[in-house]
Amino acid sequence: MVPPKNTSSVHDTASLDSTTDASGLIDAGERGFVSTLKNLWPYMWPQSRPDLKRKVFYAFLCMVFAKTTTVFVPYVYKLATDKLVGEAPVSSLESSLPLLVFTPLILVVTYNLMRVLTVGLNQLRDGFFASVGQHAVRQLSNIVFAHLHQLSLRFHLERRTGGLSRVIERGTKGINSIVRFSILSGVPTLFEFLLIAIMIWYWFNLTYVLVIVVMVVAYVFFTVRTSNWRIGIRRELNRNDTDAHSKVVDSLLNFETVKYFGNEKHEADRFGKAIAKYEKAAILNWTSLTWLNFGQSVIMALGLGTCMAMSAKSVESGEQSIGDFVMINALLVQLFIPLNFIGFLYREIRQGFADVEEMFRLLNVTPEVQDASEAVPIVVGPGQIQFENVSFHYTPDRKILKNISFEIPAGKTVAVVGPSGAGKSTLSRLLFRFYDVTDGKILIDGQDIRSVTQDSLRSKIGMVPQDTVLFNDTIAYNIGYGCPSSSQQQIEVAAEMAQISGFIQKLPAGFETEVGERGLKLSGGEKQRVAIARTLLKAPPILILDEATSALDTQTENEIQAALDEVSKNRTTLIIAHRLSTVVNADRILVLDDGRIVEQGTHSELVQQKGLYAEMWGRQQELSEAERQLREVQAKEKMRLQSAKNS
């Protein structure tokens, strides 16, 4: 399955929060209605699912029988009425019907049986179509979810996760509305209206039909105009709903930060303002709905009153029976049900378009980084990496890397250090191909990474990041994420190599311990060890350590460093570091400043050069000495307190 194509697809950095006025949305919806149904049709009539096709056919048959039965219910009601009042049949057709020999009781029973049959057929129709509609929703939901993972890092950095989830949630509901109401209910409603119009023309005359047509045209015109006005209100409601939901998710994800700064009231006020806007839009939405319903009722009442007055006059003149008067009332009331549903149908479909608008725009967003048409899987042998004259910028007015060239020999370790903002982490993002270089090229064993598939490239690279974010699942799941097909034994071996198995064994649930949202139940060092374990499980020939210990204390850093040394063995390794103590054993160290390599060499060579590296090393050594002295003071104080307690 592939998402619907759109010749006007946009770059994945385009904002999906841009708004259009109500008329623009309406025009787009009217132009795109048939196109959307065309795109949805393969999901409602899937070529690979003959069972679903049969259910669509059965649902159609149930609809035809149900609507045919429905329109004849008022006629049976008329016959029962004429029997009760003792009036003779008016038409020759009625005189010839064997039904006239039935007693009023039999006609009443028949009337109610037909009503029950109608309900039963409608429910059977819904039952047949339920699996069809849900199949379409599931398929499209999967496509949107998969598509979001195909979009580039830049897109996700510029979007709110809470807002995206809300767009998908409303979009899937909107798709269900469009599929269900336009196909399952729209066609039956039109079919029923046609049958009722034919019956009224036959049993009464053309004047009644003309009155009903005028009523229907007025009703549809009023409904369309009012619903078009309401669709702009709905879009505003959706925007406010997304904004409020995004603030909730964002605030709860940063729960600790809120507590650190005591900003609970600030967050409550921030959410309160957002939800107040939603409240205002929701009130306007419901108010506009009441006016729509009232106007529809007035139009219906005028049409019904006119037809009943015409029938009452005919009854007085002897042209119609009391049963005919009852029948026209019952037919029009019967007509009001699908007619009222046309209004509901139109509103739901239009609101469905408003709800799926952003989701379809998501489907039409093209990834910034895509595989070339002739891309092939990468073949990694020794694992040599080359950056050749690489330049890169996130925005044209801010260049990050400026004509950088260096090589990481196969199986060797090269470290990149430098001040914050020098462009160190950008190197790892380019190597993973989260972005493509602006100029130059990156080679792995002589293969330009833009000429190979992204999946194969990323399968050969392991990453231990500075900020390890874990899934809200078990420790075993998070370690096994490095290779989802791995066995429990392989997971345990990886944990042992990452020096975290001892900690896990002490936990009551062991490897089945839940780590909490983003792994917050674990300490920084424990999360890093889990990240190391899953990288070991992945067993990549190329490894990136992106400031993997910069957020840890010195003691934990030393412990983690031993595990990282184990991971780096026999692998081509790129270390991006802030703490220079972690790179002293690197085969080569590159000093990056303002997007350029200003120094390079081994640790000892760079210290002797007395340049930027030596300056950074001196400052960090002073800080390390201060930390060491502080730890000694704390240890002595702890011993003094313990001694005092014992005495």
XYZ file of C-alpha atoms in Angstrom:
647
model
C 0.000 0.000 0.000
C 1.231 3.511 -0.780
C -0.116 6.852 0.340
C -2.200 8.871 -2.059
C -0.056 10.799 -4.500
C -0.275 14.534 -4.964
C 1.533 16.361 -7.689
C 1.890 19.377 -5.443
C 3.762 17.636 -2.663
C 5.766 19.907 -0.441
C 9.172 19.825 1.150
C 9.100 18.242 4.574
C 10.212 21.457 6.215
C 7.020 23.226 5.167
C 4.849 24.200 8.083
C 1.665 22.204 8.447
C 0.313 24.737 10.880
C -0.417 27.322 8.250
C -4.041 28.312 8.044
C -6.398 29.194 5.254
C -9.677 30.995 5.439
C -12.904 29.069 5.491
C -13.683 29.682 1.843
C -10.315 28.358 0.779
C -10.885 25.199 2.758
C -14.353 24.778 1.306
C -13.182 25.215 -2.281
C -10.367 22.759 -1.709
C -12.789 20.300 -0.133
C -15.280 20.538 -2.993
C -12.535 20.087 -5.570
C -10.971 17.251 -3.637
C -14.090 15.301 -2.658
C -14.134 13.026 -5.709
C -10.335 12.796 -5.627
C -10.390 11.764 -1.973
C -13.029 9.106 -2.594
C -10.944 7.880 -5.519
C -7.914 7.599 -3.238
C -9.972 5.835 -0.575
C -11.599 3.396 -2.987
C -8.645 0.915 -3.087
C -8.988 0.568 0.694
C -12.747 0.006 0.545
C -12.495 -2.358 -2.448
C -9.079 -3.966 -1.813
C -7.882 -6.109 -4.700
C -6.180 -8.591 -2.363
C -9.255 -9.105 -0.136
C -12.106 -10.868 -2.007
C -13.790 -11.494 1.355
C -14.156 -7.746 1.892
C -15.472 -7.295 -1.640
C -18.174 -9.853 -0.923
C -19.119 -7.991 2.244
C -19.447 -4.744 0.300
C -21.790 -6.550 -2.139
C -23.845 -8.059 0.699
C -24.062 -4.657 2.369
C -25.370 -3.171 -0.889
C -28.064 -5.853 -1.191
C -29.153 -5.267 2.413
C -29.364 -1.561 1.687
C -31.635 -2.076 -1.357
C -33.995 -4.440 0.474
C -34.040 -2.249 3.603
C -34.886 0.953 1.734
C -37.523 -0.771 -0.411
C -39.194 -2.107 2.725
C -38.907 1.288 4.419
C -40.800 3.228 1.768
C -43.681 0.719 1.730
C -44.228 0.944 5.499
C -46.373 4.130 5.188
C -48.502 2.410 2.512
C -49.340 -0.461 4.877
C -50.121 2.191 7.494
C -52.582 3.801 5.023
C -54.309 0.476 4.334
C -54.710 -0.191 8.055
C -56.183 3.296 8.534
C -58.663 2.867 5.677
C -59.729 -0.498 7.104
C -60.321 1.021 10.525
C -62.412 3.929 9.238
C -64.259 1.687 6.782
C -63.345 3.610 3.635
C -63.272 1.913 0.233
C -60.055 1.874 -1.767
C -59.603 4.850 -4.068
C -57.452 3.404 -6.845
C -58.026 0.322 -8.963
C -54.621 -0.973 -7.893
C -55.663 -0.947 -4.269
C -58.941 -2.652 -5.135
C -57.099 -5.528 -6.747
C -54.643 -6.086 -3.916
C -55.335 -9.276 -1.948
C -53.984 -7.351 1.039
C -57.390 -5.688 1.368
C -58.923 -8.912 2.663
C -56.587 -8.713 5.649
C -57.984 -7.559 8.933
C -56.720 -4.368 10.587
C -54.875 -6.547 13.115
C -52.999 -8.379 10.368
C -52.123 -5.043 8.720
C -50.858 -3.661 12.036
C -48.747 -6.787 12.554
C -47.448 -6.504 8.968
C -46.643 -2.821 9.540
C -44.538 -3.574 12.597
C -42.870 -6.619 11.033
C -41.783 -4.439 8.107
C -40.337 -1.882 10.518
C -38.429 -4.603 12.360
C -37.228 -6.022 9.027
C -36.008 -2.588 8.000
C -34.015 -2.180 11.209
C -32.634 -5.710 10.916
C -31.486 -5.202 7.325
C -29.864 -1.873 8.212
C -27.989 -3.446 11.110
C -26.938 -6.346 8.898
C -25.701 -3.832 6.333
C -23.668 -2.027 9.014
C -22.302 -5.334 10.233
C -21.105 -6.325 6.759
C -19.516 -2.943 6.177
C -17.873 -2.621 9.607
C -14.889 -4.767 8.644
C -14.558 -2.853 5.363
C -14.494 0.557 7.046
C -12.131 -0.559 9.800
C -9.838 -2.145 7.210
C -9.577 1.221 5.440
C -8.898 3.062 8.709
C -6.252 0.528 9.774
C -4.470 0.586 6.431
C -4.371 4.373 6.260
C -3.328 4.701 9.909
C -0.421 2.334 9.268
C 0.563 4.290 6.176
C 0.560 7.615 8.030
C 2.545 6.173 10.941
C 5.118 4.604 8.611
C 5.282 7.814 6.566
C 6.058 9.879 9.662
C 9.059 7.649 10.342
C 10.215 8.193 6.770
C 10.257 11.962 7.161
C 13.547 13.630 7.943
C 14.905 14.778 11.290
C 14.392 18.432 10.421
C 10.629 17.883 10.090
C 10.331 16.276 13.527
C 12.520 18.894 15.192
C 10.150 21.580 13.927
C 6.935 19.810 14.952
C 5.268 19.134 18.288
C 4.796 15.440 18.959
C 1.530 16.060 20.818
C 0.186 18.033 17.880
C 1.146 15.286 15.427
C -0.578 12.605 17.483
C -3.717 14.747 17.604
C -3.655 15.250 13.831
C -3.419 11.484 13.302
C -6.146 10.770 15.871
C -8.603 13.192 14.306
C -7.547 12.215 10.804
C -8.302 8.520 11.275
C -11.704 9.397 12.723
C -12.295 11.728 9.799
C -11.418 8.998 7.316
C -13.905 6.705 9.027
C -16.564 9.410 8.705
C -15.854 9.980 5.023
C -15.779 6.280 4.189
C -18.784 5.362 6.279
C -21.107 8.294 5.654
C -20.386 8.914 1.980
C -20.512 5.283 0.845
C -22.477 3.390 3.466
C -25.100 6.043 4.202
C -25.016 8.569 1.366
C -26.009 6.181 -1.412
C -28.817 4.530 0.634
C -30.197 7.955 1.503
C -30.368 9.030 -2.146
C -31.923 5.691 -3.099
C -34.593 6.042 -0.424
C -35.391 9.601 -1.480
C -35.838 8.459 -5.082
C -38.231 5.653 -4.080
C -40.345 7.993 -1.927
C -40.544 10.568 -4.733
C -41.767 7.864 -7.150
C -44.413 6.671 -4.654
C -45.715 10.187 -4.044
C -45.889 10.867 -7.781
C -47.813 7.624 -8.350
C -50.294 7.779 -5.429
C -50.809 11.518 -5.431
C -49.725 13.852 -8.237
C -46.911 15.943 -9.650
C -47.837 18.992 -7.544
C -46.865 17.135 -4.371
C -43.559 16.152 -5.947
C -42.858 19.771 -6.961
C -43.555 20.988 -3.417
C -41.215 18.342 -2.044
C -38.516 19.190 -4.616
C -38.686 22.876 -3.660
C -38.447 21.904 0.008
C -35.486 19.609 -0.646
C -33.650 22.222 -2.753
C -34.194 24.868 -0.085
C -33.108 22.430 2.610
C -29.946 21.394 0.764
C -29.062 24.994 -0.138
C -29.494 26.155 3.458
C -27.584 23.158 4.801
C -24.665 23.612 2.410
C -24.335 27.354 3.006
C -24.569 27.034 6.762
C -22.246 24.032 6.898
C -19.694 25.905 4.785
C -19.781 28.685 7.364
C -19.410 26.165 10.180
C -16.405 24.465 8.595
C -14.269 27.536 9.295
C -15.408 27.379 12.913
C -14.467 23.695 12.994
C -10.965 24.448 11.723
C -10.493 27.020 14.464
C -11.775 24.465 16.981
C -9.249 21.923 15.680
C -6.368 24.388 15.885
C -7.195 25.244 19.473
C -7.681 21.591 20.368
C -4.269 20.694 18.892
C -2.592 23.603 20.678
C -4.092 22.686 24.064
C -3.233 18.999 23.641
C 0.340 19.862 22.615
C 0.803 21.967 25.737
C -0.418 19.088 27.921
C 1.986 16.598 26.348
C 4.895 19.041 26.374
C 4.332 19.950 30.024
C 4.009 16.354 31.212
C 7.094 15.263 29.275
C 8.994 17.996 31.106
C 7.439 17.243 34.493
C 10.755 17.409 36.347
C 11.699 20.751 34.816
C 8.355 22.173 35.889
C 9.048 21.010 39.443
C 12.630 22.306 39.427
C 11.440 25.840 38.758
C 8.185 25.635 40.709
C 6.220 26.594 37.614
C 3.091 24.522 38.209
C 0.933 27.648 38.248
C 2.612 28.961 35.127
C 1.880 25.692 33.310
C -1.715 25.672 34.575
C -2.190 29.271 33.399
C -0.606 28.456 30.039
C -2.918 25.491 29.559
C -5.857 27.504 30.892
C -5.405 30.157 28.190
C -5.221 27.501 25.500
C -8.294 25.652 26.743
C -10.167 28.966 27.062
C -9.668 29.531 23.331
C -10.916 26.002 22.727
C -13.959 26.703 24.922
C -14.804 29.828 22.941
C -14.532 27.988 19.637
C -16.521 25.014 20.988
C -19.362 27.295 22.152
C -19.484 28.949 18.728
C -19.440 25.511 17.109
C -22.439 24.297 19.121
C -24.312 27.607 18.737
C -23.940 27.476 14.971
C -25.196 23.887 15.038
C -28.381 24.913 16.858
C -29.103 27.565 14.196
C -28.507 24.989 11.483
C -30.891 22.497 13.094
C -33.543 25.179 13.662
C -33.427 26.380 10.052
C -33.702 22.817 8.764
C -36.738 22.200 10.979
C -38.486 25.328 9.681
C -37.971 24.287 6.051
C -39.234 20.771 6.786
C -42.288 22.082 8.623
C -43.236 24.356 5.692
C -42.979 21.493 3.212
C -44.887 19.070 5.422
C -47.598 21.630 6.216
C -48.131 22.469 2.533
C -48.482 18.813 1.468
C -50.796 17.969 4.378
C -52.992 20.973 3.615
C -53.265 19.862 -0.016
C -54.157 16.322 1.088
C -56.707 17.562 3.656
C -58.475 19.552 0.918
C -58.547 16.455 -1.317
C -60.002 14.368 1.537
C -62.759 16.946 1.992
C -63.578 16.780 -1.720
C -63.600 12.966 -1.713
C -60.573 12.611 -3.999
C -58.505 11.001 -1.252
C -59.225 8.821 1.731
C -58.254 9.357 5.341
C -55.611 6.720 4.702
C -54.138 8.897 1.952
C -53.908 11.824 4.393
C -52.150 9.566 6.887
C -49.950 8.153 4.143
C -48.672 11.539 2.885
C -47.855 12.508 6.460
C -46.075 9.204 7.079
C -44.186 9.387 3.765
C -42.959 12.922 4.416
C -41.985 12.086 7.977
C -40.247 9.052 6.514
C -38.568 11.367 3.988
C -37.459 13.742 6.732
C -35.342 10.997 8.266
C -33.024 10.570 5.244
C -33.388 14.254 4.384
C -32.277 15.250 7.857
C -29.549 12.665 7.506
C -28.414 14.373 4.286
C -27.717 17.450 6.381
C -25.931 15.377 8.996
C -24.197 13.479 6.214
C -22.966 16.652 4.572
C -21.777 18.120 7.867
C -19.957 14.933 8.849
C -18.279 14.581 5.468
C -17.216 18.224 5.404
C -16.031 18.044 9.003
C -14.294 14.811 8.081
C -12.456 16.681 5.331
C -11.467 19.359 7.829
C -10.163 16.659 10.185
C -8.211 14.714 7.564
C -6.901 17.818 5.822
C -3.664 17.955 7.817
C -3.241 14.195 7.771
C -3.371 14.102 3.995
C -0.944 17.000 3.934
C 1.329 14.856 6.093
C 1.061 12.076 3.505
C 2.004 14.533 0.785
C 5.083 15.782 2.615
C 8.170 14.416 0.907
C 11.210 13.379 2.974
C 14.103 15.774 2.753
C 16.547 12.856 2.490
C 15.576 10.144 0.013
C 17.278 7.155 -1.529
C 18.553 7.714 -5.043
C 16.671 5.786 -7.736
C 19.759 3.639 -8.341
C 20.664 3.265 -4.648
C 22.058 -0.125 -3.613
C 22.734 -1.675 -0.186
C 26.058 -0.588 1.254
C 28.852 -3.129 1.492
C 31.081 -2.469 4.499
C 34.415 -4.245 4.515
C 37.239 -2.722 6.547
C 35.051 0.272 7.469
C 37.127 3.244 6.354
C 35.343 6.617 6.565
C 36.277 9.720 4.586
C 34.901 13.253 4.774
C 35.933 15.040 1.576
C 35.497 18.836 1.452
C 32.249 18.617 3.416
C 30.236 21.773 3.988
C 26.813 21.964 5.571
C 24.233 24.442 6.795
C 20.798 24.042 8.361
C 19.828 27.446 6.967
C 21.745 29.321 4.260
C 22.539 32.229 6.565
C 24.217 30.018 9.176
C 26.989 27.728 7.954
C 27.864 24.917 10.368
C 30.662 22.997 8.605
C 33.078 24.666 6.222
C 35.042 22.542 3.779
C 36.031 19.787 6.220
C 38.200 16.864 5.155
C 39.461 14.011 7.309
C 39.712 10.243 7.367
C 38.956 7.559 9.944
C 41.063 4.509 9.056
C 39.410 1.122 9.310
C 39.331 -0.171 12.880
C 40.781 3.063 14.291
C 39.338 5.642 16.660
C 39.158 9.307 15.733
C 37.851 11.881 18.199
C 36.361 15.291 17.415
C 36.527 17.933 20.135
C 35.896 21.626 20.283
C 33.764 24.364 21.827
C 29.973 24.115 21.938
C 28.414 25.029 18.615
C 31.514 24.129 16.617
C 29.563 21.525 14.596
C 30.685 18.298 16.296
C 27.297 16.581 16.572
C 26.446 17.629 13.025
C 29.123 15.202 11.832
C 27.217 12.237 13.306
C 23.927 13.427 11.804
C 25.531 13.682 8.386
C 27.140 10.251 8.725
C 23.750 8.753 9.633
C 22.319 10.716 6.705
C 19.718 12.492 8.782
C 20.747 15.359 6.517
C 22.638 15.447 3.228
C 25.809 17.480 2.896
C 25.535 20.876 1.229
C 28.850 20.369 -0.554
C 31.431 17.609 -0.687
C 30.826 13.962 0.064
C 31.127 11.299 2.757
C 32.542 7.909 1.804
C 32.479 4.547 3.578
C 34.882 2.083 1.998
C 34.847 4.263 -1.094
C 31.023 4.368 -1.379
C 29.297 7.740 -1.326
C 26.624 7.356 1.344
C 24.157 9.193 -0.915
C 24.417 6.352 -3.421
C 23.396 3.612 -0.963
C 20.080 2.878 0.752
C 19.475 4.582 4.064
C 18.344 1.369 5.752
C 21.537 -0.477 4.856
C 23.691 2.507 5.864
C 22.123 2.859 9.313
C 22.257 -0.870 9.902
C 26.053 -0.635 9.775
C 26.392 2.253 12.244
C 25.927 2.092 16.000
C 25.268 5.127 18.176
C 25.696 5.788 21.885
C 24.262 9.311 22.337
C 24.763 11.819 25.110
C 21.098 11.787 26.133
C 19.810 8.232 26.043
C 16.021 8.170 25.796
C 14.504 4.752 26.444
C 11.108 3.365 25.508
C 8.549 3.041 28.284
C 9.009 -0.726 28.415
C 11.250 -3.287 30.081
C 15.040 -3.273 30.284
C 15.070 -6.400 28.107
C 12.982 -4.661 25.429
C 15.258 -1.603 25.407
C 18.424 -3.678 25.119
C 16.818 -5.952 22.537
C 15.860 -2.899 20.471
C 19.377 -3.023 19.044
C 18.379 -6.258 17.305
C 14.659 -7.073 17.720
C 15.174 -10.676 16.605
C 17.738 -11.404 19.342
C 17.159 -14.067 21.991
C 17.016 -13.521 25.745
C 20.453 -15.118 26.053
C 21.945 -12.662 23.560
C 20.365 -9.777 25.467
C 21.914 -11.018 28.712
C 25.351 -11.400 27.080
C 25.145 -7.819 25.772
C 24.196 -6.599 29.266
C 27.186 -8.442 30.707
C 29.544 -6.834 28.188
C 28.064 -3.402 28.983
C 28.688 -4.035 32.706
C 25.038 -3.631 33.673
C 24.015 -7.245 34.302
C 24.957 -7.042 38.009
C 22.634 -4.075 38.497
C 19.801 -5.796 36.606
C 20.089 -9.003 38.627
C 19.578 -7.046 41.851
C 16.224 -5.708 40.616
C 13.120 -7.635 41.772
C 11.858 -8.057 38.203
C 15.303 -8.372 36.634
C 15.274 -7.818 32.888
C 11.477 -7.352 33.000
C 11.820 -4.169 35.075
C 9.910 -1.254 33.553
C 12.167 1.751 32.921
C 9.377 4.370 32.893
C 8.708 7.260 30.520
C 11.928 8.005 28.590
C 13.764 5.723 31.045
C 13.360 8.123 33.970
C 13.337 5.280 36.520
C 17.021 4.681 35.746
C 19.975 6.908 36.553
C 22.058 8.550 33.845
C 24.789 5.938 34.119
C 22.302 3.061 34.027
C 20.632 4.456 30.924
C 24.012 4.840 29.242
C 24.864 1.225 29.979
C 21.550 0.127 28.458
C 22.427 2.195 25.362
C 25.839 0.534 25.202
C 24.284 -2.917 25.583
C 21.841 -2.427 22.716
C 24.638 -1.075 20.526
C 26.697 -4.168 21.326
C 23.687 -6.282 20.392
C 23.453 -4.487 17.053
C 27.155 -5.313 16.488
C 27.831 -2.571 13.920
C 31.195 -2.272 12.158
C 31.090 1.529 12.611
C 30.474 3.216 15.944
C 29.644 6.798 16.939
C 30.005 7.946 20.541
C 28.311 11.354 20.670
C 29.381 12.905 24.012
C 28.353 9.638 25.619
C 29.701 10.542 29.073
C 29.489 14.351 29.185
C 26.367 14.327 31.390
C 27.862 11.942 33.972
C 29.916 12.521 37.082
C 33.601 11.668 36.980
C 33.283 8.353 38.824
C 30.420 7.113 36.633
C 32.254 8.405 33.568
C 35.271 6.262 34.403
C 33.039 3.203 34.822
C 31.191 3.858 31.564
C 34.438 4.526 29.727
C 35.580 0.965 30.358
C 32.407 -0.323 28.719
C 32.852 2.069 25.799
C 36.407 0.849 25.281
C 34.979 -2.661 25.018
C 32.410 -1.534 22.460
C 35.044 0.258 20.363
C 37.352 -2.759 19.970
C 37.944 -3.678 16.318
C 35.432 -1.072 15.154
C 35.877 2.118 13.181
C 34.930 4.656 15.826
C 34.079 8.351 15.750
C 34.055 9.949 19.194
C 32.416 13.327 19.639
C 33.487 14.570 23.047
C 33.356 17.505 25.373
C 35.419 15.947 28.157
C 38.911 15.540 26.773
C 39.758 12.871 29.338
C 37.655 10.430 27.310
C 39.688 10.845 24.110
C 43.304 10.778 25.304
C 43.711 7.254 23.898
C 42.178 8.028 20.500
C 44.351 7.267 17.483
C 43.763 10.803 16.247
C 42.042 13.877 17.638
C 40.490 16.611 15.484
C 39.875 20.039 17.027
C 36.843 21.713 15.481
C 36.191 25.426 15.867
C 33.644 27.531 13.984
C 33.018 24.710 11.514
C 36.670 24.189 10.601
C 39.386 21.761 11.685
C 41.957 23.998 13.333
C 44.203 21.329 14.901
C 44.726 17.587 14.656
C 47.050 14.977 16.086
C 47.397 12.663 19.062
C 46.732 13.854 22.584
C 50.384 14.402 23.379
C 51.046 16.162 20.077
C 48.137 18.557 20.592
C 49.144 19.370 24.166
C 52.638 20.228 22.943
C 51.252 22.516 20.241
C 49.887 24.781 23.006
C 46.905 25.733 20.900
C 43.142 25.513 21.441
C 43.282 21.876 22.521
C 45.996 22.548 25.096
C 43.953 25.473 26.431
C 40.831 23.327 26.760
C 42.856 20.534 28.373
C 44.312 22.912 30.950
C 40.902 24.275 31.933
C 39.417 20.801 32.291
C 42.369 19.612 34.323
C 41.812 22.488 36.743
C 38.146 21.560 37.036
C 39.039 17.897 37.551
C 41.456 18.821 40.306
C 38.799 20.966 41.971
C 36.338 18.071 41.758
C 38.936 15.708 43.242
C 39.591 18.029 46.151
C 35.877 18.452 46.755
C 35.417 14.679 46.846
C 38.259 14.363 49.366
C 36.661 17.012 51.589
C 33.293 15.259 51.335
C 34.865 11.897 52.162
C 36.641 13.298 55.232
C 33.442 14.964 56.411
C 31.547 11.722 55.972
C 34.162 9.844 58.005
C 34.040 12.510 60.744
C 30.263 12.275 61.012
C 30.408 8.490 61.079
C 33.049 8.575 63.803
C 30.977 11.003 65.859
C 27.925 8.819 65.456
C 29.813 5.692 66.608
C 31.190 7.456 69.668
